[in-house]
PDB file of C-alpha atoms and ligand atoms in Angstrom:
ATOM      1  CA  MET A  13       8.406 -14.917 -68.481  1.00  0.00           C
ATOM      2  CA  GLU A  14      11.256 -15.537 -66.262  1.00  0.00           C
ATOM      3  CA  ASN A  15      12.816 -12.091 -66.201  1.00  0.00           C
ATOM      4  CA  THR A  16      11.459  -7.912 -64.872  1.00  0.00           C
ATOM      5  CA  ALA A  17      13.302  -4.564 -66.785  1.00  0.00           C
ATOM      6  CA  PHE A  18      12.444  -1.943 -66.565  1.00  0.00           C
ATOM      7  CA  ILE A  19      12.263   0.941 -69.723  1.00  0.00           C
ATOM      8  CA  ALA A  20      12.962   4.468 -69.446  1.00  0.00           C
ATOM      9  CA  LEU A  21      11.052   5.748 -73.020  1.00  0.00           C
ATOM     10  CA  GLY A  22      11.694   9.177 -73.975  1.00  0.00           C
ATOM     11  CA  SER A  23      10.752  11.621 -76.705  1.00  0.00           C
ATOM     12  CA  ASN A  24      10.866  15.338 -77.765  1.00  0.00           C
ATOM     13  CA  ILE A  25      10.462  15.229 -81.574  1.00  0.00           C
ATOM     14  CA  GLY A  26       7.045  14.821 -83.903  1.00  0.00           C
ATOM     15  CA  ASN A  27       3.680  13.641 -81.915  1.00  0.00           C
ATOM     16  CA  ARG A  28       5.525  12.688 -78.955  1.00  0.00           C
ATOM     17  CA  TYR A  29       2.523  10.491 -77.583  1.00  0.00           C
ATOM     18  CA  ASP A  30       2.259   9.365 -80.258  1.00  0.00           C
ATOM     19  CA  ASN A  31       6.043   8.044 -80.447  1.00  0.00           C
ATOM     20  CA  ILE A  32       5.794   6.300 -76.691  1.00  0.00           C
ATOM     21  CA  THR A  33       2.028   4.917 -76.971  1.00  0.00           C
ATOM     22  CA  LYS A  34       3.118   3.121 -80.539  1.00  0.00           C
ATOM     23  CA  ALA A  35       6.802   2.233 -78.724  1.00  0.00           C
ATOM     24  CA  ILE A  36       5.652   0.378 -75.802  1.00  0.00           C
ATOM     25  CA  LYS A  37       2.525  -1.376 -78.216  1.00  0.00           C
ATOM     26  CA  ARG A  38       4.851  -2.103 -80.235  1.00  0.00           C
ATOM     27  CA  LEU A  39       7.150  -4.036 -77.838  1.00  0.00           C
ATOM     28  CA  THR A  40       4.023  -5.848 -75.772  1.00  0.00           C
ATOM     29  CA  SER A  41       3.020  -7.323 -79.440  1.00  0.00           C
ATOM     30  CA  TYR A  42       5.851 -10.018 -78.893  1.00  0.00           C
ATOM     31  CA  SER A  43       4.632 -13.056 -77.227  1.00  0.00           C
ATOM     32  CA  GLU A  44       7.996 -13.074 -75.149  1.00  0.00           C
ATOM     33  CA  ILE A  45       7.389  -9.320 -74.337  1.00  0.00           C
ATOM     34  CA  GLN A  46       4.520  -8.511 -71.121  1.00  0.00           C
ATOM     35  CA  LEU A  47       3.419  -5.085 -69.254  1.00  0.00           C
ATOM     36  CA  VAL A  48       2.796  -5.273 -66.059  1.00  0.00           C
ATOM     37  CA  ASN A  49       3.396  -1.302 -64.940  1.00  0.00           C
ATOM     38  CA  TYR A  50       3.655   1.881 -66.191  1.00  0.00           C
ATOM     39  CA  SER A  51       3.990   5.458 -64.844  1.00  0.00           C
ATOM     40  CA  SER A  52       2.238   8.696 -65.574  1.00  0.00           C
ATOM     41  CA  ILE A  53       3.699  10.638 -68.824  1.00  0.00           C
ATOM     42  CA  TYR A  54       5.830  13.728 -67.874  1.00  0.00           C
ATOM     43  CA  GLU A  55       6.937  16.561 -69.542  1.00  0.00           C
ATOM     44  CA  THR A  56      10.630  17.508 -68.935  1.00  0.00           C
ATOM     45  CA  ASP A  57      13.329  20.027 -69.749  1.00  0.00           C
ATOM     46  CA  PRO A  58      15.762  18.870 -71.937  1.00  0.00           C
ATOM     47  CA  VAL A  59      18.643  17.283 -69.583  1.00  0.00           C
ATOM     48  CA  GLY A  60      22.484  17.085 -71.192  1.00  0.00           C
ATOM     49  CA  TYR A  61      21.697  19.370 -74.714  1.00  0.00           C
ATOM     50  CA  GLU A  62      19.593  22.422 -73.490  1.00  0.00           C
ATOM     51  CA  ASP A  63      18.991  23.822 -77.359  1.00  0.00           C
ATOM     52  CA  GLN A  64      15.792  21.701 -77.963  1.00  0.00           C
ATOM     53  CA  ASP A  65      12.600  21.555 -76.984  1.00  0.00           C
ATOM     54  CA  LEU A  66      10.565  19.333 -74.282  1.00  0.00           C
ATOM     55  CA  PHE A  67      10.570  15.672 -73.454  1.00  0.00           C
ATOM     56  CA  LEU A  68       7.581  13.674 -72.255  1.00  0.00           C
ATOM     57  CA  ASN A  69       9.705  10.975 -70.642  1.00  0.00           C
ATOM     58  CA  MET A  70       7.898   7.371 -68.621  1.00  0.00           C
ATOM     59  CA  VAL A  71       9.228   4.420 -67.909  1.00  0.00           C
ATOM     60  CA  ILE A  72       7.643   1.211 -68.491  1.00  0.00           C
ATOM     61  CA  GLU A  73       7.963  -2.375 -65.877  1.00  0.00           C
ATOM     62  CA  ILE A  74       7.860  -5.830 -68.165  1.00  0.00           C
ATOM     63  CA  GLN A  75       7.948  -9.289 -67.582  1.00  0.00           C
ATOM     64  CA  THR A  76      10.747 -10.985 -70.631  1.00  0.00           C
ATOM     65  CA  ALA A  77      11.762 -13.967 -72.253  1.00  0.00           C
ATOM     66  CA  PHE A  78      14.276 -11.716 -73.683  1.00  0.00           C
ATOM     67  CA  ASN A  79      17.555 -12.322 -72.288  1.00  0.00           C
ATOM     68  CA  PRO A  80      19.110  -8.693 -72.095  1.00  0.00           C
ATOM     69  CA  MET A  81      21.275  -8.380 -75.236  1.00  0.00           C
ATOM     70  CA  ASP A  82      18.295  -9.377 -76.989  1.00  0.00           C
ATOM     71  CA  LEU A  83      15.702  -6.685 -75.488  1.00  0.00           C
ATOM     72  CA  LEU A  84      18.684  -4.942 -76.236  1.00  0.00           C
ATOM     73  CA  ASP A  85      18.514  -5.575 -79.585  1.00  0.00           C
ATOM     74  CA  LEU A  86      14.961  -5.269 -80.236  1.00  0.00           C
ATOM     75  CA  CYS A  87      14.643  -1.388 -78.235  1.00  0.00           C
ATOM     76  CA  LEU A  88      17.553  -0.247 -80.863  1.00  0.00           C
ATOM     77  CA  GLU A  89      15.583  -1.652 -83.958  1.00  0.00           C
ATOM     78  CA  MET A  90      12.337  -0.315 -82.254  1.00  0.00           C
ATOM     79  CA  GLU A  91      14.099   3.490 -82.249  1.00  0.00           C
ATOM     80  CA  ILE A  92      15.355   2.844 -85.911  1.00  0.00           C
ATOM     81  CA  GLU A  93      11.161   2.049 -87.258  1.00  0.00           C
ATOM     82  CA  LEU A  94      10.510   5.022 -85.274  1.00  0.00           C
ATOM     83  CA  GLY A  95      11.910   7.468 -87.307  1.00  0.00           C
ATOM     84  CA  ARG A  96      14.835   7.948 -85.306  1.00  0.00           C
ATOM     85  CA  LYS A  97      17.939   9.162 -86.606  1.00  0.00           C
ATOM     86  CA  ARG A  98      20.997  10.129 -84.516  1.00  0.00           C
ATOM     87  CA  ASP A  99      23.256  13.058 -85.338  1.00  0.00           C
ATOM     88  CA  ILE A 100      23.542  15.136 -82.142  1.00  0.00           C
ATOM     89  CA  LYS A 101      25.057  14.033 -78.903  1.00  0.00           C
ATOM     90  CA  TRP A 102      22.184  13.952 -76.333  1.00  0.00           C
ATOM     91  CA  GLY A 103      19.953  15.811 -79.013  1.00  0.00           C
ATOM     92  CA  PRO A 104      16.306  15.643 -80.141  1.00  0.00           C
ATOM     93  CA  ARG A 105      15.234  12.033 -80.800  1.00  0.00           C
ATOM     94  CA  THR A 106      11.617  10.628 -81.645  1.00  0.00           C
ATOM     95  CA  ILE A 107      11.982   8.177 -79.527  1.00  0.00           C
ATOM     96  CA  ASP A 108      14.605   6.663 -76.799  1.00  0.00           C
ATOM     97  CA  LEU A 109      13.827   3.286 -75.160  1.00  0.00           C
ATOM     98  CA  ASP A 110      16.554   2.478 -72.715  1.00  0.00           C
ATOM     99  CA  ILE A 111      16.994  -0.585 -70.353  1.00  0.00           C
ATOM    100  CA  LEU A 112      16.971   0.701 -66.782  1.00  0.00           C
ATOM    101  CA  THR A 113      17.446  -2.730 -64.591  1.00  0.00           C
ATOM    102  CA  PHE A 114      17.590  -6.397 -65.873  1.00  0.00           C
ATOM    103  CA  ASN A 115      16.135  -8.372 -62.740  1.00  0.00           C
ATOM    104  CA  GLN A 116      19.090  -7.888 -60.433  1.00  0.00           C
ATOM    105  CA  GLU A 117      22.167  -8.392 -62.966  1.00  0.00           C
ATOM    106  CA  ASN A 118      25.510  -5.968 -63.259  1.00  0.00           C
ATOM    107  CA  ILE A 119      25.934  -6.173 -67.024  1.00  0.00           C
ATOM    108  CA  GLN A 120      29.030  -4.521 -68.247  1.00  0.00           C
ATOM    109  CA  SER A 121      29.640  -5.136 -71.836  1.00  0.00           C
ATOM    110  CA  GLU A 122      30.457  -2.969 -74.636  1.00  0.00           C
ATOM    111  CA  LYS A 123      27.145  -3.088 -75.501  1.00  0.00           C
ATOM    112  CA  LEU A 124      24.662  -2.904 -72.588  1.00  0.00           C
ATOM    113  CA  ILE A 125      25.364  -1.075 -69.306  1.00  0.00           C
ATOM    114  CA  VAL A 126      22.993  -2.374 -66.611  1.00  0.00           C
ATOM    115  CA  PRO A 127      21.905  -0.714 -64.460  1.00  0.00           C
ATOM    116  CA  HIS A 128      21.664   2.170 -66.363  1.00  0.00           C
ATOM    117  CA  PRO A 129      24.523   4.082 -65.328  1.00  0.00           C
ATOM    118  CA  ARG A 130      23.369   7.771 -65.455  1.00  0.00           C
ATOM    119  CA  MET A 131      20.106   6.650 -63.503  1.00  0.00           C
ATOM    120  CA  LEU A 132      20.057   7.883 -60.661  1.00  0.00           C
ATOM    121  CA  GLU A 133      21.417  10.944 -61.678  1.00  0.00           C
ATOM    122  CA  ARG A 134      18.254  11.849 -63.972  1.00  0.00           C
ATOM    123  CA  ALA A 135      15.182  13.648 -61.975  1.00  0.00           C
ATOM    124  CA  PHE A 136      13.650  12.384 -65.627  1.00  0.00           C
ATOM    125  CA  VAL A 137      14.057   8.910 -64.925  1.00  0.00           C
ATOM    126  CA  ILE A 138      13.937   8.566 -60.610  1.00  0.00           C
ATOM    127  CA  ILE A 139      10.682  10.152 -60.631  1.00  0.00           C
ATOM    128  CA  PRO A 140       8.360   8.042 -63.555  1.00  0.00           C
ATOM    129  CA  LEU A 141      10.675   5.408 -61.462  1.00  0.00           C
ATOM    130  CA  LEU A 142       9.762   5.710 -58.242  1.00  0.00           C
ATOM    131  CA  GLU A 143       5.540   5.937 -59.074  1.00  0.00           C
ATOM    132  CA  ILE A 144       6.509   2.539 -60.010  1.00  0.00           C
ATOM    133  CA  TYR A 145       8.518   0.884 -57.226  1.00  0.00           C
ATOM    134  CA  GLN A 146       6.109   2.852 -55.120  1.00  0.00           C
ATOM    135  CA  ASP A 147       3.475   0.482 -56.480  1.00  0.00           C
ATOM    136  CA  LYS A 148       5.316  -3.083 -55.815  1.00  0.00           C
ATOM    137  CA  LYS A 149       6.383  -1.463 -51.546  1.00  0.00           C
ATOM    138  CA  CYS A 150       9.830  -2.646 -52.700  1.00  0.00           C
ATOM    139  CA  SER A 151      11.708  -0.138 -49.764  1.00  0.00           C
ATOM    140  CA  GLU A 152      15.143  -0.402 -50.309  1.00  0.00           C
ATOM    141  CA  ILE A 153      15.528   0.799 -54.080  1.00  0.00           C
ATOM    142  CA  ASN A 154      12.215   3.274 -52.845  1.00  0.00           C
ATOM    143  CA  LYS A 155      14.725   5.098 -50.446  1.00  0.00           C
ATOM    144  CA  LEU A 156      17.722   4.571 -52.936  1.00  0.00           C
ATOM    145  CA  LEU A 157      15.640   6.593 -55.607  1.00  0.00           C
ATOM    146  CA  GLU A 158      14.124   8.519 -53.406  1.00  0.00           C
ATOM    147  CA  ALA A 159      17.667   9.726 -51.397  1.00  0.00           C
ATOM    148  CA  SER A 160      19.196  10.322 -55.546  1.00  0.00           C
ATOM    149  CA  LEU A 161      15.913  12.641 -56.384  1.00  0.00           C
ATOM    150  CA  GLU A 162      16.966  14.674 -52.915  1.00  0.00           C
ATOM    151  CA  GLU A 163      20.255  15.583 -54.518  1.00  0.00           C
ATOM    152  CA  LEU A 164      19.392  16.712 -57.810  1.00  0.00           C
ATOM    153  CA  PRO A 165      18.785  19.489 -58.686  1.00  0.00           C
ATOM    154  CA  ASN A 166      15.751  20.866 -61.138  1.00  0.00           C
ATOM    155  CA  LYS A 167      13.398  18.988 -60.216  1.00  0.00           C
ATOM    156  CA  GLU A 168      10.697  21.276 -60.964  1.00  0.00           C
ATOM    157  CA  GLY A 169      12.058  20.178 -64.366  1.00  0.00           C
ATOM    158  CA  VAL A 170       9.868  17.374 -64.419  1.00  0.00           C
ATOM    159  CA  ARG A 171       6.045  18.147 -64.705  1.00  0.00           C
ATOM    160  CA  ILE A 172       3.147  15.608 -64.614  1.00  0.00           C
ATOM    161  CA  TRP A 173       1.286  16.024 -68.048  1.00  0.00           C
ATOM    162  CA  LYS A 174      -1.008  12.627 -68.184  1.00  0.00           C
ATOM    163  CA  ARG A 175      -1.462  11.332 -65.303  1.00  0.00           C
ATOM    164  CA  LYS A 176      -2.059   7.277 -64.750  1.00  0.00           C
ATOM    165  CA  ASN A 177      -4.708   7.407 -62.697  1.00  0.00           C
ATOM    166  CA  GLY A 178      -6.050  11.126 -63.683  1.00  0.00           C
ATOM    167  CA  GLU A 179      -9.724  12.200 -65.189  1.00  0.00           C
ATOM    168  CA  ASP A 180      -7.203  11.981 -68.166  1.00  0.00           C
ATOM    169  CA  VAL A 181      -6.381   8.357 -68.412  1.00  0.00           C
ATOM    170  CA  PHE A 182      -3.909   7.046 -70.526  1.00  0.00           C
ATOM    171  CA  GLU A 183      -4.121   3.584 -72.318  1.00  0.00           C
ATOM    172  CA  PRO A 184      -0.805   2.477 -72.964  1.00  0.00           C
ATOM    173  CA  ILE A 185      -2.019  -0.297 -74.843  1.00  0.00           C
ATOM    174  CA  GLY A 186      -5.203   0.552 -75.970  1.00  0.00           C
ATOM    175  CA  SER A 187      -8.763  -0.408 -75.829  1.00  0.00           C
TER     176      SER A 187
HETATM  177  C1  X6L B 206      25.759  17.473 -66.732  1.00  0.00           C
HETATM  178  C2  X6L B 206      26.390  17.024 -67.758  1.00  0.00           C
HETATM  179  C3  X6L B 206      24.994  16.958 -65.794  1.00  0.00           C
HETATM  180  C4  X6L B 206      25.812  15.990 -68.382  1.00  0.00           C
HETATM  181  C5  X6L B 206      23.958  15.724 -66.712  1.00  0.00           C
HETATM  182  C6  X6L B 206      21.965  14.063 -68.568  1.00  0.00           C
HETATM  183  C7  X6L B 206      24.301  14.802 -69.527  1.00  0.00           C
HETATM  184  C8  X6L B 206      21.878  13.895 -69.074  1.00  0.00           C
HETATM  185  C9  X6L B 206      22.533  13.618 -70.878  1.00  0.00           C
HETATM  186  C10 X6L B 206      24.330  15.982 -68.117  1.00  0.00           C
HETATM  187  C11 X6L B 206      23.516  14.999 -68.728  1.00  0.00           C
HETATM  188  C12 X6L B 206      21.555  13.164 -70.373  1.00  0.00           C
HETATM  189  C13 X6L B 206      16.961  12.927 -72.339  1.00  0.00           C
HETATM  190  C14 X6L B 206      17.100  14.045 -72.352  1.00  0.00           C
HETATM  191  C15 X6L B 206      18.721  13.424 -73.254  1.00  0.00           C
HETATM  192  C16 X6L B 206      15.255  12.950 -72.229  1.00  0.00           C
HETATM  193  C17 X6L B 206      15.439  14.867 -70.821  1.00  0.00           C
HETATM  194  C18 X6L B 206      20.877  12.844 -71.086  1.00  0.00           C
HETATM  195  C19 X6L B 206      21.081  11.998 -72.852  1.00  0.00           C
HETATM  196  N1  X6L B 206      18.174  12.377 -72.697  1.00  0.00           N
HETATM  197  N2  X6L B 206      16.060  15.182 -71.579  1.00  0.00           N
HETATM  198  N3  X6L B 206      18.199  14.334 -72.575  1.00  0.00           N
HETATM  199  N4  X6L B 206      14.203  13.525 -71.512  1.00  0.00           N
HETATM  200  N5  X6L B 206      14.245  15.920 -70.352  1.00  0.00           N
HETATM  201  O1  X6L B 206      14.414  11.256 -71.962  1.00  0.00           O
HETATM  202  O2  X6L B 206      19.773  11.689 -70.786  1.00  0.00           O
HETATM  203  S1  X6L B 206      20.426  13.149 -73.822  1.00  0.00           S
HETATM  204 MG1   MG B 207      18.742   8.079 -72.583  1.00  0.00          MG
HETATM  205 MG1   MG B 208      19.314   5.432 -75.283  1.00  0.00          MG
END
């Protein structure tokens, strides 16, 4: 498990919580993937295409033996398994799995760009990601994330929905 990746999850169709937890369970059912950390779940106003339902968004950190392309293929396969149809650009989806970072690598291929090119422009990504990085006390990236967040409008469009360490404890891989 030599690689560390951060993945953003989002859902705004059907049972959003079910979709997100199913995706995490399926991803981590592979022996090549281990869940290291996860954020709280946030309910977020849709961005880009606004005439759609509210999203649930969160970020997970994994350790993986997969290479970036195999991880991407697995994510796309899992999106289809969980019923994702791609019709409207930026439209509603049962599940969206975006690779945010893969180690410290810079990948510029046709299929995959990492770090995710728009991650620093999206409060629904930065806020949960900051939660996990704060746990790691990684101050350089924390500062970048905090500075990026400060620039963004509509941070109030990202509201805590299920707190990781709250009364209503969230169990992404079941008990
Ligand atoms: C100007 C123009 C500013 C476009 C921003 C931002 C476009 C984000 C697309 C943008 C712009 C996106 C989610 C979402 C989408 C999600 C929430 C996208 C692509 N995915 N809204 N919108 N959560 N809340 O996961 O991210 S579609
Ligand atoms: Mg996305
Ligand atoms: Mg995506």
